[in-house]
Structures are given as C-alpha cells and as structure tokens.
Amino acid sequence: MIKHETNPLYLADPQRYDNMSYQRCGNSGILLPKLSLGLWQNFGATSPESVSRDILRTAFDLGITHFDLANNYGPPYGAAEDTFGHIFKQDFTPYRDELIISSKAGYDMWPGPYGIGGSRKYLVSSCDQSLKRTGLDYFDIYYHHNMDPDTPLEESMSALDFIVRSGRALYVGISNYSPEQTLKAIAILKELGTPLLVHQPRYNLFDRQIEQGLTDVLISEGIGAVTFSPLAQGLLTNKYLDGIPSDSRANKSEIVHFNSSDITDEKLEKIRQLNALAQKRDQSLAQMSLAWILNCPAVSSCIVGASSSAQLKDSAASLNNLSFSAEEIESINNIVGFD
C-alpha cells in the first residue's frame, strides 16, 4: 500500500504576509506570527496525511510561519514529526528560510533511564532523532519541554547550549518552568552565551497561573512567551454550550489530559456567559478567547491546533478584533472568577 502519494509542487499564496500580524519575541531579533500552528493532536499516525498537509499549507498561506512540534507528539510518539517531515520535503523545502520550526524534549520518549528528563544524554539524543524524523538540518528553536528535578539545571541548560553551538538549533527555549526556575535558567544560559529566547507556558481564560509571577519575569528579562492550550482543550469553543457531545474528546478514554470530570455544570455556565459576551463582539467564543490571550503584554504568539483548514481559518479570524474595552475585561474576569 502506498502511504505517501506524490503531490504537485505546492506554491504558497503570494499574499501570505498581507494580513498576518507579527510581534517581536521578547527583546530578540525574531518576529513571530501572532498565531502559531501546533502539531500536537492532529498530525499523528491516526490522522490522514492529506488533512495534515492541507492544514500546514493553509497555515503558511495565512502567514503563519511558526510550526511547533515535540518529540512525543503523535500518536504514537514521533509520528507528528514523521508526518511533518514527509510534508516538509514535498511542499516546504523551498520555503525553509521563511519558517520558524521548533521541537522539544523532556517527557518520556523511549524505554529505559535515558529516554526522559533533562540529562545531556537525553536532550542531545532526542534532538538528533527529531532532526532525522523531520528531515531538517536544524531547528529554529529547541526547547526543554519540562523541568527535571532530578537533573541539575546547569546540565540541562548546558545541553541546550551545546545543541546551538553544534548547529542543531538556532535558539533555545524552555516550557512549563516556574518563575523561579525560569530566572535560574535565564542566568545560566546568559553566562553560557546562548541566551534564552522563549518560554512556552499553558495559558487560557480558565488557566491564568502564568500571571502569578511568570509574566512579570518574562517581561522584565525580555523573554517572549509562546502560549499553548488557548482553548482549554476545546472548552472555550461552542462545542460544549449544550453539554458534553457524545463525540467529544472529553468522552475518549485515551485522552489523558482531559475528560468529562473537567466539565462541571458551573464551568458550563461560565462558558455560556463568555459566549454571550463574544457574540456581542461579533466573535465566536474561540475567537474571543484567542484575542484575549494576545492582549497579554508578555505573549509574543499563541499556539493553536486545528483538525481542518476551516478551523484554522476561523482561528485566524480572531485577529480581526483584538481590542477589548475595560468593561469587557472586567466582565470576563467576573465570569471566570478572577480577582
């Protein structure tokens, strides 16, 4: 069976940069699109490669120049990078210098003691594997995906420094680090001569933990934030306005990060109130939720996922209305219970 069919050469939309907004990543020289494309959920072996290709093409045609991967994105682990590699070779090779492509390592990836964590052994080996799967010569950004309490931070940061100095990546980032851990990482990397470019934290209307110190650190230190999970696993969309649909990810046992216990009657009522506010702004709930994130001064870009090109286009429409009145911000805070 032929899994990867020959496709005609992809020609990107010549107007792709006309409507996308770009923002500087911290104090660096890198400009990132306001929206980035994450390949976590819909680029594994269970997703048709034709759909994945259509989403990637649509993203670039919209001016989305940042594609975000990780070693364990799938399913199975590595499958998203494998899929991306096939599509990149066929469609995006001529556009390599117009793209920011990132990957990460930190969570479990292969059996044994060297397939998880923050050791130099794991990070360098994983980076090499990811480059092989994607077929890239280098990553633009390579992240440590999560803090490893059992490995000295100096070792993890020196591994990132080595990855840059060896030509495997241009910039380094961290993800899911606390404010205190972030400050230490910044100091170590600065001393090594490979400054931290970006931090990738979870952030949405329901999860505002980064406002408890991390955003202040990033702003004061000149580090960009590229946030993920902007729609709270789909909660901040119109999918749950009438309860939990039978085909929802919340009803799928294989989704370990999100299930029906996360959706209470109280939360559903908040979703409906947020949706009413979004309608007054002539936006969908998802569009308003994305626009709200991009108003945070620490945020350089927001990573969105998509199961179709139509869904991605709908997310991009959030950029048409990014302004909020003081009254709207107050209403949002009251609805979600943020003081």
Coordinates of C-alpha atoms in Angstrom, one line a residue:
M1 CA 0.0 0.0 0.0
I2 CA 1.3 3.4 -0.9
K3 CA 1.0 5.6 2.2
H4 CA 2.7 8.8 0.9
E5 CA 1.4 9.7 -2.5
T6 CA 3.2 12.1 -4.9
N7 CA 1.7 15.6 -4.9
P8 CA 2.1 18.5 -7.2
L9 CA 4.6 21.2 -6.1
Y10 CA 3.0 23.5 -3.5
L11 CA 3.0 27.1 -4.4
A12 CA 2.4 29.4 -1.4
D13 CA 0.0 32.2 -1.6
P14 CA 1.9 35.3 -2.7
Q15 CA -0.2 37.5 -0.4
R16 CA 0.5 35.3 2.7
Y17 CA 2.1 38.2 4.6
D18 CA -0.5 40.8 3.9
N19 CA -2.9 40.0 6.8
M20 CA -0.9 38.3 9.5
S21 CA 0.4 40.4 12.4
Y22 CA 3.9 39.7 13.7
Q23 CA 5.4 40.5 17.1
R24 CA 8.9 40.6 18.4
C25 CA 9.8 37.6 20.6
G26 CA 10.9 39.4 23.8
N27 CA 13.9 41.6 23.2
S28 CA 15.3 39.3 20.4
G29 CA 15.5 39.9 16.7
I30 CA 12.9 37.3 15.9
L31 CA 9.4 38.3 14.9
L32 CA 6.7 35.6 15.4
P33 CA 3.2 35.4 13.9
K34 CA 0.5 36.3 16.4
L35 CA -0.8 32.8 15.8
S36 CA 1.5 29.7 15.6
L37 CA 0.4 26.2 14.5
G38 CA 0.8 23.4 17.0
L39 CA 1.1 19.8 15.7
W40 CA 0.3 18.0 18.9
Q41 CA -3.1 16.4 18.3
N42 CA -3.9 16.1 14.6
F43 CA -0.7 15.0 12.9
G44 CA -0.1 11.5 14.2
A45 CA -0.5 8.1 12.5
T46 CA -4.3 8.2 13.2
S47 CA -4.8 11.3 11.1
P48 CA -4.9 11.3 7.3
E49 CA -1.7 12.8 5.9
S50 CA -3.8 14.6 3.3
V51 CA -5.6 16.5 6.0
S52 CA -2.4 17.3 7.8
R53 CA -0.9 18.6 4.5
D54 CA -3.9 20.8 3.9
I55 CA -3.7 22.3 7.4
L56 CA 0.0 23.1 7.0
R57 CA -0.5 24.7 3.6
T58 CA -3.4 26.7 4.9
A59 CA -1.3 27.9 7.8
F60 CA 1.5 29.1 5.7
D61 CA -0.9 30.7 3.2
L62 CA -2.3 32.7 6.2
G63 CA 1.1 33.9 7.1
I64 CA 1.6 31.5 10.0
T65 CA 5.4 30.9 9.8
H66 CA 5.9 29.1 13.1
F67 CA 5.2 25.3 13.3
D68 CA 5.6 23.8 16.8
L69 CA 6.5 20.2 17.3
A70 CA 7.8 17.9 20.1
N71 CA 9.5 14.5 20.1
N72 CA 6.5 12.7 21.7
Y73 CA 3.7 14.3 19.6
G74 CA 1.6 11.7 17.9
P75 CA 0.2 9.2 18.5
P76 CA 2.4 7.2 18.5
Y77 CA 5.4 9.1 19.9
G78 CA 7.4 10.7 17.0
A79 CA 4.6 10.3 14.5
A80 CA 3.9 14.1 14.2
E81 CA 7.5 14.8 13.4
D82 CA 7.5 11.9 10.9
T83 CA 4.3 13.3 9.2
F84 CA 5.7 16.8 9.2
G85 CA 9.0 15.5 7.6
H86 CA 7.1 13.9 4.7
I87 CA 5.1 17.0 4.0
F88 CA 8.0 19.4 4.5
K89 CA 10.1 17.5 2.0
Q90 CA 7.3 17.7 -0.7
D91 CA 5.9 21.1 0.0
F92 CA 8.0 23.4 2.1
T93 CA 11.7 22.8 1.3
P94 CA 11.8 25.9 -0.9
Y95 CA 10.4 28.0 2.0
R96 CA 12.7 26.8 4.7
D97 CA 14.2 30.2 5.4
E98 CA 10.7 31.7 5.8
L99 CA 9.8 29.3 8.6
I100 CA 10.4 29.0 12.3
I101 CA 10.2 25.3 13.2
S102 CA 10.5 24.2 16.8
S103 CA 10.7 21.0 18.7
K104 CA 11.1 19.8 22.3
A105 CA 12.2 17.0 24.6
G106 CA 11.6 16.4 28.3
Y107 CA 8.7 14.0 28.7
D108 CA 9.1 10.2 28.2
M109 CA 10.0 9.2 24.7
W110 CA 11.7 5.7 24.8
P111 CA 12.2 2.9 27.3
G112 CA 14.9 3.0 29.9
P113 CA 16.6 5.6 32.0
Y114 CA 17.8 7.7 29.1
G115 CA 14.5 8.3 27.4
I116 CA 13.1 11.0 29.7
G117 CA 14.2 14.0 31.7
G118 CA 16.8 16.7 31.3
S119 CA 20.1 15.0 31.0
R120 CA 22.6 15.9 28.3
K121 CA 22.3 12.3 27.0
Y122 CA 18.6 12.5 26.6
L123 CA 18.3 16.0 25.2
V124 CA 21.0 15.7 22.6
S125 CA 19.9 12.2 21.5
S126 CA 16.3 13.3 21.3
C127 CA 17.2 16.3 19.2
D128 CA 19.2 14.1 16.8
Q129 CA 16.2 11.7 16.5
S130 CA 13.8 14.6 15.9
L131 CA 16.0 16.1 13.2
K132 CA 16.1 12.7 11.5
R133 CA 12.3 12.3 11.6
T134 CA 11.6 15.8 10.3
G135 CA 14.5 15.7 7.7
L136 CA 15.7 19.1 8.8
D137 CA 19.3 20.2 9.1
Y138 CA 18.4 22.3 12.2
F139 CA 15.6 23.5 14.3
D140 CA 15.0 27.2 14.7
I141 CA 14.0 26.7 18.4
Y142 CA 14.7 23.7 20.6
Y143 CA 13.0 23.5 24.0
H144 CA 13.5 21.7 27.2
H145 CA 9.9 20.6 27.5
N146 CA 9.6 20.4 31.3
M147 CA 11.8 21.0 34.3
D148 CA 13.5 17.8 35.6
P149 CA 14.0 18.0 39.4
D150 CA 16.4 15.1 39.3
T151 CA 18.9 16.6 36.9
P152 CA 21.0 19.7 37.8
L153 CA 19.6 22.7 35.9
E154 CA 23.1 23.5 34.8
E155 CA 23.3 20.2 32.9
S156 CA 20.0 20.7 31.1
M157 CA 20.9 24.3 30.1
S158 CA 24.5 23.3 29.0
A159 CA 22.9 20.7 26.8
L160 CA 20.7 23.4 25.1
D161 CA 23.8 25.5 24.7
F162 CA 25.6 22.6 23.1
I163 CA 22.7 22.0 20.8
V164 CA 23.0 25.5 19.5
R165 CA 26.8 25.5 19.3
S166 CA 26.8 22.2 17.4
G167 CA 24.4 23.6 14.7
R168 CA 21.4 21.6 15.7
A169 CA 19.3 24.7 16.6
L170 CA 19.5 28.4 16.3
Y171 CA 17.7 29.4 19.5
V172 CA 16.7 27.7 22.8
G173 CA 13.5 27.7 24.9
I174 CA 12.0 26.2 28.0
S175 CA 8.5 25.1 28.7
N176 CA 6.4 24.5 31.8
Y177 CA 9.1 26.1 34.1
S178 CA 8.1 28.1 37.2
P179 CA 9.1 31.7 37.6
E180 CA 11.9 30.8 39.9
Q181 CA 13.2 28.0 37.6
T182 CA 12.9 30.4 34.7
L183 CA 15.1 33.0 36.4
K184 CA 17.8 30.4 37.1
A185 CA 17.7 29.1 33.5
I186 CA 18.0 32.6 32.2
A187 CA 21.0 33.3 34.3
I188 CA 22.8 30.0 33.4
L189 CA 22.1 30.4 29.7
K190 CA 23.3 34.1 29.7
E191 CA 26.6 33.0 31.3
L192 CA 27.0 30.3 28.7
G193 CA 26.5 32.7 25.9
T194 CA 23.3 31.2 24.5
P195 CA 20.5 33.5 25.8
L196 CA 17.0 32.1 26.4
L197 CA 14.7 33.2 23.6
V198 CA 11.3 32.0 24.6
H199 CA 9.2 30.3 27.3
Q200 CA 6.2 28.1 26.3
P201 CA 3.6 28.0 29.1
R202 CA -0.1 27.0 29.2
Y203 CA -2.4 30.0 29.2
N204 CA -6.1 30.5 28.7
L205 CA -9.1 32.2 30.2
F206 CA -9.5 29.4 32.8
D207 CA -5.8 28.8 33.4
R208 CA -4.1 32.0 34.4
Q209 CA -1.3 30.6 36.5
I210 CA 1.4 32.4 34.5
E211 CA 0.0 35.7 35.7
Q212 CA 1.2 34.7 39.2
G213 CA 4.8 35.8 38.6
L214 CA 5.9 34.3 35.3
T215 CA 4.7 37.0 33.0
D216 CA 6.5 39.6 35.2
V217 CA 9.7 37.6 34.9
L218 CA 9.4 37.3 31.1
I219 CA 8.7 41.0 30.6
S220 CA 11.5 42.2 32.9
E221 CA 14.0 39.8 31.4
G222 CA 13.0 40.4 27.8
I223 CA 11.9 36.8 27.1
G224 CA 9.0 36.0 24.8
A225 CA 6.0 33.8 25.7
V226 CA 4.6 31.4 23.2
T227 CA 1.5 30.1 24.9
F228 CA -0.3 26.8 24.4
S229 CA -3.8 25.3 25.2
P230 CA -5.6 28.6 24.4
L231 CA -9.0 27.0 24.1
A232 CA -8.6 24.8 27.2
Q233 CA -8.9 21.5 25.2
G234 CA -11.9 22.8 23.4
L235 CA -13.9 24.1 26.4
L236 CA -13.6 27.6 25.1
T237 CA -15.4 26.8 21.9
N238 CA -19.1 26.4 21.0
K239 CA -18.7 22.6 21.3
Y240 CA -19.9 22.5 25.0
L241 CA -22.6 25.1 25.0
D242 CA -25.3 22.5 25.2
G243 CA -23.4 20.0 27.4
I244 CA -20.9 17.3 26.5
P245 CA -21.4 15.9 23.0
S246 CA -21.0 12.1 22.5
D247 CA -18.1 12.5 20.1
S248 CA -16.2 15.0 22.4
R249 CA -12.6 14.4 23.3
A250 CA -13.8 14.5 26.9
N251 CA -15.6 11.2 26.3
K252 CA -12.5 9.5 24.9
S253 CA -10.6 7.4 27.5
E254 CA -7.3 7.7 25.5
I255 CA -7.2 11.4 26.1
V256 CA -5.3 11.5 29.4
H257 CA -5.1 15.3 29.8
F258 CA -8.8 16.0 29.5
N259 CA -12.0 14.1 30.4
S260 CA -15.6 14.6 31.3
S261 CA -14.7 15.2 35.0
D262 CA -13.2 18.5 33.9
I263 CA -16.6 19.8 32.7
T264 CA -18.8 20.8 35.6
D265 CA -22.2 22.5 35.5
E266 CA -20.5 25.6 37.0
K267 CA -17.9 25.6 34.2
L268 CA -20.5 25.1 31.5
E269 CA -22.4 28.1 32.8
K270 CA -19.3 30.2 32.6
I271 CA -18.7 29.1 29.1
R272 CA -22.2 30.2 28.1
Q273 CA -21.7 33.6 29.7
L274 CA -18.4 34.0 27.9
N275 CA -20.1 33.0 24.6
A276 CA -22.7 35.7 25.1
L277 CA -20.0 38.3 25.5
A278 CA -18.2 37.0 22.4
Q279 CA -21.4 37.3 20.4
K280 CA -21.7 41.0 21.4
R281 CA -18.2 41.4 20.0
D282 CA -19.2 39.7 16.7
Q283 CA -16.8 36.9 17.5
S284 CA -17.1 33.2 18.3
L285 CA -16.1 32.1 21.8
A286 CA -12.9 30.6 20.4
Q287 CA -12.0 33.8 18.5
M288 CA -12.6 36.0 21.6
S289 CA -10.5 33.6 23.8
L290 CA -7.6 33.8 21.3
A291 CA -7.9 37.6 21.1
W292 CA -7.9 37.9 24.9
I293 CA -4.6 35.9 25.2
L294 CA -2.9 38.1 22.6
N295 CA -3.7 41.2 24.8
C296 CA -1.2 39.9 27.4
P297 CA 2.0 42.1 27.1
A298 CA 4.2 39.1 27.7
V299 CA 2.7 37.0 24.9
S300 CA 4.5 37.0 21.5
S301 CA 2.5 34.3 19.9
C302 CA -0.3 31.9 20.7
I303 CA -0.2 28.3 19.5
V304 CA -3.4 27.0 18.0
G305 CA -4.2 23.4 16.9
A306 CA -6.5 22.5 14.1
S307 CA -8.3 19.5 12.8
S308 CA -9.1 21.1 9.5
S309 CA -8.1 24.1 7.4
A310 CA -11.6 25.6 8.0
Q311 CA -11.0 25.5 11.8
L312 CA -7.6 27.2 11.3
K313 CA -9.1 29.9 9.2
D314 CA -11.7 30.5 11.9
S315 CA -9.0 30.9 14.5
A316 CA -7.1 33.3 12.3
A317 CA -10.2 35.5 12.1
S318 CA -9.7 36.3 15.8
L319 CA -7.0 38.8 14.6
N320 CA -9.7 41.0 13.1
N321 CA -10.8 42.1 16.6
L322 CA -8.0 42.2 19.2
S323 CA -9.2 45.2 21.2
F324 CA -11.1 44.9 24.5
S325 CA -12.7 47.7 26.4
A326 CA -12.1 48.0 30.2
E327 CA -15.7 46.9 30.7
E328 CA -15.2 43.7 28.6
I329 CA -12.1 42.8 30.6
E330 CA -13.9 43.3 33.8
S331 CA -16.9 41.2 32.6
I332 CA -14.5 38.4 31.6
N333 CA -12.7 38.5 34.9
N334 CA -16.1 38.4 36.8
I335 CA -17.3 35.4 34.7
V336 CA -14.2 33.3 35.2
G337 CA -13.9 34.3 38.8
F338 CA -10.5 36.1 38.5
D339 CA -9.8 38.7 41.1

